[in-house]
Amino acid sequence: MNTVANRSEAQAAPAEDSHDPAAGVPEHSWARRAIDEAERYLWFALYLIVILGTLILFSLTIYARVDQDAPHYSSHHFYVLGLINALVFAKIMLLAEAVGVGSLLIGRRLEAGRLVTVILYRVSAFTVVLVAAYVLEAVLEGAWHGKAVGQVLPEIAGGPLGLVSLAWILLVALTPYFTYRELGRVLGHTRLRAIMLKPGRLFQDGAEPQVPPHSPVAAP
């Protein structure tokens, strides 16, 4: 009987491989990782574009009310600058995540505690990273124009108060992003997307969504 069973398994194995085109391919390939990284970069860049674009629009509106000559100035370069900053900040975020910012030592210990503590910690850590990158960019730009570091630092973001305002804006802007990320880590990204995108009537008392098999909102 064992001989017959082993022979049957040996015959079934090639048939399974022949029908599975992904057989023998590593689950976490370089191509898959590259696609995932590109997708994360594009989504976060889009998120920052919306945030920075909204801030620029609001600022131009305030300037127009204070200075009557402001509407005569072209605003295109402000939006282009915001686009460049969004793309640069998104890349810095990915690099910071790659080296483990917010996920090493303290971050791992906090994951066993309250979720809000993890969110605030990682938001604060990445805010510090982005502010440091902004200061470094300003220093390098000043050095390119022949300015010393002592001359550039007081002018960054309009002075110390402006730099604090920038840090606060980034802190507030990053909070929804990391809240979604951490909820996805705890609940599962597939389940979180289902909660966000499917009708509320499909959820009853916090249970999993009851979706008919042939429903258009059924999970793929």
mmCIF file of C-alpha atoms in Angstrom:
data_model
loop_
_atom_site.group_PDB
_atom_site.id
_atom_site.type_symbol
_atom_site.label_atom_id
_atom_site.label_comp_id
_atom_site.label_asym_id
_atom_site.label_seq_id
_atom_site.Cartn_x
_atom_site.Cartn_y
_atom_site.Cartn_z
ATOM 1 C CA MET A 1 0.000 0.000 0.000
ATOM 2 C CA ASN A 2 2.829 2.399 0.824
ATOM 3 C CA THR A 3 4.449 1.684 -2.526
ATOM 4 C CA VAL A 4 1.210 2.479 -4.357
ATOM 5 C CA ALA A 5 0.728 5.688 -2.348
ATOM 6 C CA ASN A 6 4.285 6.875 -3.021
ATOM 7 C CA ARG A 7 3.902 6.110 -6.713
ATOM 8 C CA SER A 8 0.656 8.109 -6.808
ATOM 9 C CA GLU A 9 2.299 11.091 -5.101
ATOM 10 C CA ALA A 10 5.229 10.973 -7.512
ATOM 11 C CA GLN A 11 2.831 11.019 -10.458
ATOM 12 C CA ALA A 12 0.732 13.843 -8.999
ATOM 13 C CA ALA A 13 3.665 16.165 -8.272
ATOM 14 C CA PRO A 14 4.704 16.850 -11.896
ATOM 15 C CA ALA A 15 1.097 17.439 -12.871
ATOM 16 C CA GLU A 16 0.750 20.120 -10.167
ATOM 17 C CA ASP A 17 3.930 21.878 -11.300
ATOM 18 C CA SER A 18 2.843 21.825 -14.927
ATOM 19 C CA HIS A 19 -0.366 23.681 -14.081
ATOM 20 C CA ASP A 20 1.336 26.246 -11.794
ATOM 21 C CA PRO A 21 3.277 28.823 -13.825
ATOM 22 C CA ALA A 22 4.727 30.342 -10.628
ATOM 23 C CA ALA A 23 6.209 27.067 -9.411
ATOM 24 C CA GLY A 24 9.865 27.425 -8.445
ATOM 25 C CA VAL A 25 9.686 31.253 -8.457
ATOM 26 C CA PRO A 26 10.591 32.893 -5.105
ATOM 27 C CA GLU A 27 7.606 34.491 -3.422
ATOM 28 C CA HIS A 28 9.561 37.683 -2.594
ATOM 29 C CA SER A 29 11.448 38.328 -5.819
ATOM 30 C CA TRP A 30 13.358 41.509 -6.644
ATOM 31 C CA ALA A 31 10.774 42.408 -9.286
ATOM 32 C CA ARG A 32 7.940 42.106 -6.753
ATOM 33 C CA ARG A 33 9.824 44.215 -4.208
ATOM 34 C CA ALA A 34 10.591 46.865 -6.832
ATOM 35 C CA ILE A 35 6.921 47.076 -7.803
ATOM 36 C CA ASP A 36 5.848 47.325 -4.154
ATOM 37 C CA GLU A 37 8.388 50.071 -3.449
ATOM 38 C CA ALA A 38 7.343 52.022 -6.551
ATOM 39 C CA GLU A 39 3.683 51.737 -5.570
ATOM 40 C CA ARG A 40 4.367 52.939 -2.023
ATOM 41 C CA TYR A 41 6.462 55.830 -3.354
ATOM 42 C CA LEU A 42 3.777 56.965 -5.795
ATOM 43 C CA TRP A 43 0.977 56.789 -3.230
ATOM 44 C CA PHE A 44 2.932 58.697 -0.603
ATOM 45 C CA ALA A 45 4.112 61.256 -3.168
ATOM 46 C CA LEU A 46 0.480 61.776 -4.214
ATOM 47 C CA TYR A 47 -0.488 62.173 -0.566
ATOM 48 C CA LEU A 48 2.189 64.836 -0.036
ATOM 49 C CA ILE A 49 1.260 66.597 -3.285
ATOM 50 C CA VAL A 50 -2.301 66.992 -2.019
ATOM 51 C CA ILE A 51 -1.113 68.206 1.406
ATOM 52 C CA LEU A 52 1.497 70.666 0.101
ATOM 53 C CA GLY A 53 -0.746 71.831 -2.735
ATOM 54 C CA THR A 54 -3.494 72.639 -0.243
ATOM 55 C CA LEU A 55 -1.070 74.589 1.947
ATOM 56 C CA ILE A 56 0.265 76.531 -1.049
ATOM 57 C CA LEU A 57 -3.253 77.369 -2.220
ATOM 58 C CA PHE A 58 -4.191 78.566 1.257
ATOM 59 C CA SER A 59 -0.983 80.637 1.559
ATOM 60 C CA LEU A 60 -1.516 82.325 -1.812
ATOM 61 C CA THR A 61 -5.068 83.167 -0.820
ATOM 62 C CA ILE A 62 -3.858 84.802 2.399
ATOM 63 C CA TYR A 63 -1.112 86.708 0.534
ATOM 64 C CA ALA A 64 -3.674 87.962 -1.963
ATOM 65 C CA ARG A 65 -5.801 89.397 0.840
ATOM 66 C CA VAL A 66 -2.828 91.051 2.572
ATOM 67 C CA ASP A 67 -0.920 92.252 -0.501
ATOM 68 C CA GLN A 68 -2.992 93.509 -3.421
ATOM 69 C CA ASP A 69 -0.015 92.985 -5.761
ATOM 70 C CA ALA A 70 0.183 89.255 -5.009
ATOM 71 C CA PRO A 71 -2.370 88.223 -7.699
ATOM 72 C CA HIS A 72 -0.115 89.791 -10.353
ATOM 73 C CA TYR A 73 2.675 87.336 -9.531
ATOM 74 C CA SER A 74 2.738 83.950 -11.236
ATOM 75 C CA SER A 75 1.914 81.118 -8.829
ATOM 76 C CA HIS A 76 3.149 78.337 -11.101
ATOM 77 C CA HIS A 77 6.598 78.218 -9.555
ATOM 78 C CA PHE A 78 5.072 77.760 -6.090
ATOM 79 C CA TYR A 79 3.206 74.662 -7.239
ATOM 80 C CA VAL A 80 6.265 73.332 -9.076
ATOM 81 C CA LEU A 81 8.302 73.800 -5.908
ATOM 82 C CA GLY A 82 5.634 71.985 -3.929
ATOM 83 C CA LEU A 83 5.677 69.119 -6.436
ATOM 84 C CA ILE A 84 9.460 68.803 -6.204
ATOM 85 C CA ASN A 85 9.369 68.878 -2.398
ATOM 86 C CA ALA A 86 6.660 66.204 -2.349
ATOM 87 C CA LEU A 87 8.696 63.898 -4.584
ATOM 88 C CA VAL A 88 11.872 64.485 -2.563
ATOM 89 C CA PHE A 89 10.133 64.006 0.797
ATOM 90 C CA ALA A 90 8.506 60.794 -0.430
ATOM 91 C CA LYS A 91 11.905 59.407 -1.415
ATOM 92 C CA ILE A 92 13.386 60.409 1.931
ATOM 93 C CA MET A 93 10.506 58.631 3.674
ATOM 94 C CA LEU A 94 11.216 55.401 1.798
ATOM 95 C CA LEU A 95 14.931 55.617 2.582
ATOM 96 C CA ALA A 96 14.186 56.281 6.248
ATOM 97 C CA GLU A 97 11.870 53.273 6.363
ATOM 98 C CA ALA A 98 14.521 51.137 4.661
ATOM 99 C CA VAL A 99 17.060 51.908 7.396
ATOM 100 C CA GLY A 100 14.482 51.217 10.114
ATOM 101 C CA VAL A 101 13.566 54.686 11.379
ATOM 102 C CA GLY A 102 10.765 54.288 13.907
ATOM 103 C CA SER A 103 10.928 50.482 13.758
ATOM 104 C CA LEU A 104 14.078 49.645 15.716
ATOM 105 C CA LEU A 105 14.457 49.105 19.462
ATOM 106 C CA ILE A 106 11.928 51.597 20.882
ATOM 107 C CA GLY A 107 9.559 51.166 17.950
ATOM 108 C CA ARG A 108 9.467 47.386 18.330
ATOM 109 C CA ARG A 109 8.907 47.608 22.082
ATOM 110 C CA LEU A 110 6.049 50.064 21.604
ATOM 111 C CA GLU A 111 4.283 47.723 19.165
ATOM 112 C CA ALA A 112 3.294 45.551 22.140
ATOM 113 C CA GLY A 113 1.557 48.514 23.800
ATOM 114 C CA ARG A 114 -1.096 51.003 22.802
ATOM 115 C CA LEU A 115 -1.466 51.620 19.094
ATOM 116 C CA VAL A 116 -1.758 55.387 19.559
ATOM 117 C CA THR A 117 1.687 55.409 21.203
ATOM 118 C CA VAL A 118 3.257 53.658 18.202
ATOM 119 C CA ILE A 119 1.574 56.090 15.810
ATOM 120 C CA LEU A 120 2.739 59.186 17.692
ATOM 121 C CA TYR A 121 6.264 57.824 18.033
ATOM 122 C CA ARG A 122 6.664 57.053 14.331
ATOM 123 C CA VAL A 123 5.033 60.318 13.285
ATOM 124 C CA SER A 124 7.471 62.214 15.521
ATOM 125 C CA ALA A 125 10.477 60.224 14.268
ATOM 126 C CA PHE A 126 9.691 60.863 10.604
ATOM 127 C CA THR A 127 8.894 64.511 11.293
ATOM 128 C CA VAL A 128 12.396 64.911 12.706
ATOM 129 C CA VAL A 129 13.842 63.171 9.635
ATOM 130 C CA LEU A 130 11.981 65.424 7.181
ATOM 131 C CA VAL A 131 12.830 68.619 9.076
ATOM 132 C CA ALA A 132 16.496 67.573 9.184
ATOM 133 C CA ALA A 133 16.395 66.888 5.439
ATOM 134 C CA TYR A 134 14.835 70.306 4.839
ATOM 135 C CA VAL A 135 17.538 72.023 6.915
ATOM 136 C CA LEU A 136 20.280 70.072 5.127
ATOM 137 C CA GLU A 137 18.827 71.056 1.759
ATOM 138 C CA ALA A 138 18.815 74.728 2.772
ATOM 139 C CA VAL A 139 22.415 74.526 4.041
ATOM 140 C CA LEU A 140 23.614 72.880 0.818
ATOM 141 C CA GLU A 141 21.761 75.447 -1.276
ATOM 142 C CA GLY A 142 23.338 78.244 0.767
ATOM 143 C CA ALA A 143 26.787 76.702 0.339
ATOM 144 C CA TRP A 144 26.169 76.582 -3.426
ATOM 145 C CA HIS A 145 25.576 80.351 -3.340
ATOM 146 C CA GLY A 146 28.635 80.959 -1.159
ATOM 147 C CA LYS A 147 26.837 81.448 2.166
ATOM 148 C CA ALA A 148 28.185 80.136 5.450
ATOM 149 C CA VAL A 149 26.121 77.845 7.650
ATOM 150 C CA GLY A 150 25.759 80.602 10.251
ATOM 151 C CA GLN A 151 24.167 82.829 7.614
ATOM 152 C CA VAL A 152 21.771 80.170 6.325
ATOM 153 C CA LEU A 153 20.398 78.729 9.581
ATOM 154 C CA PRO A 154 18.609 81.926 10.789
ATOM 155 C CA GLU A 155 16.909 82.224 7.385
ATOM 156 C CA ILE A 156 15.577 78.658 7.134
ATOM 157 C CA ALA A 157 11.763 78.645 6.916
ATOM 158 C CA GLY A 158 11.765 82.328 7.875
ATOM 159 C CA GLY A 159 13.505 81.815 11.198
ATOM 160 C CA PRO A 160 13.134 79.556 14.266
ATOM 161 C CA LEU A 161 9.377 80.162 14.540
ATOM 162 C CA GLY A 162 8.922 79.245 10.897
ATOM 163 C CA LEU A 163 10.916 76.051 11.393
ATOM 164 C CA VAL A 164 8.731 75.101 14.355
ATOM 165 C CA SER A 165 5.650 75.811 12.236
ATOM 166 C CA LEU A 166 7.019 73.549 9.494
ATOM 167 C CA ALA A 167 7.617 70.760 12.015
ATOM 168 C CA TRP A 168 4.061 71.115 13.330
ATOM 169 C CA ILE A 169 2.597 71.029 9.811
ATOM 170 C CA LEU A 170 4.544 67.866 8.996
ATOM 171 C CA LEU A 171 3.517 66.294 12.304
ATOM 172 C CA VAL A 172 -0.162 66.897 11.545
ATOM 173 C CA ALA A 173 0.177 65.859 7.899
ATOM 174 C CA LEU A 174 1.914 62.564 8.685
ATOM 175 C CA THR A 175 -0.559 61.504 11.383
ATOM 176 C CA PRO A 176 -3.309 60.205 9.019
ATOM 177 C CA TYR A 177 -0.710 58.372 6.925
ATOM 178 C CA PHE A 178 0.824 56.478 9.839
ATOM 179 C CA THR A 179 -2.574 55.903 11.431
ATOM 180 C CA TYR A 180 -3.665 54.081 8.275
ATOM 181 C CA ARG A 181 -0.351 52.195 8.122
ATOM 182 C CA GLU A 182 -0.535 51.009 11.721
ATOM 183 C CA LEU A 183 -4.212 50.049 11.490
ATOM 184 C CA GLY A 184 -3.316 48.002 8.421
ATOM 185 C CA ARG A 185 -0.518 46.314 10.340
ATOM 186 C CA VAL A 186 -2.848 45.334 13.175
ATOM 187 C CA LEU A 187 -6.061 44.560 11.276
ATOM 188 C CA GLY A 188 -4.499 43.439 8.013
ATOM 189 C CA HIS A 189 -4.349 45.676 4.936
ATOM 190 C CA THR A 190 -6.938 43.623 3.040
ATOM 191 C CA ARG A 191 -9.444 43.844 5.884
ATOM 192 C CA LEU A 192 -8.769 47.568 6.395
ATOM 193 C CA ARG A 193 -9.380 48.277 2.704
ATOM 194 C CA ALA A 194 -12.616 46.306 2.945
ATOM 195 C CA ILE A 195 -13.708 48.371 5.950
ATOM 196 C CA MET A 196 -12.856 51.641 4.185
ATOM 197 C CA LEU A 197 -14.295 50.865 0.749
ATOM 198 C CA LYS A 198 -17.266 48.552 1.303
ATOM 199 C CA PRO A 199 -20.717 49.783 2.401
ATOM 200 C CA GLY A 200 -21.265 49.998 6.136
ATOM 201 C CA ARG A 201 -24.419 47.880 5.925
ATOM 202 C CA LEU A 202 -22.183 44.882 5.198
ATOM 203 C CA PHE A 203 -20.691 45.134 8.694
ATOM 204 C CA GLN A 204 -22.722 44.093 11.707
ATOM 205 C CA ASP A 205 -21.503 44.649 15.282
ATOM 206 C CA GLY A 206 -17.859 44.767 14.231
ATOM 207 C CA ALA A 207 -18.025 41.397 12.465
ATOM 208 C CA GLU A 208 -16.416 40.610 9.151
ATOM 209 C CA PRO A 209 -18.378 41.952 6.148
ATOM 210 C CA GLN A 210 -21.086 39.601 4.914
ATOM 211 C CA VAL A 211 -20.619 39.876 1.156
ATOM 212 C CA PRO A 212 -22.530 37.643 -1.267
ATOM 213 C CA PRO A 213 -20.221 35.501 -3.422
ATOM 214 C CA HIS A 214 -21.210 37.238 -6.658
ATOM 215 C CA SER A 215 -21.370 40.754 -5.205
ATOM 216 C CA PRO A 216 -19.347 43.426 -7.067
ATOM 217 C CA VAL A 217 -17.728 44.442 -3.752
ATOM 218 C CA ALA A 218 -16.648 40.936 -2.893
ATOM 219 C CA ALA A 219 -12.975 40.588 -2.100
ATOM 220 C CA PRO A 220 -10.888 39.316 -5.051
#
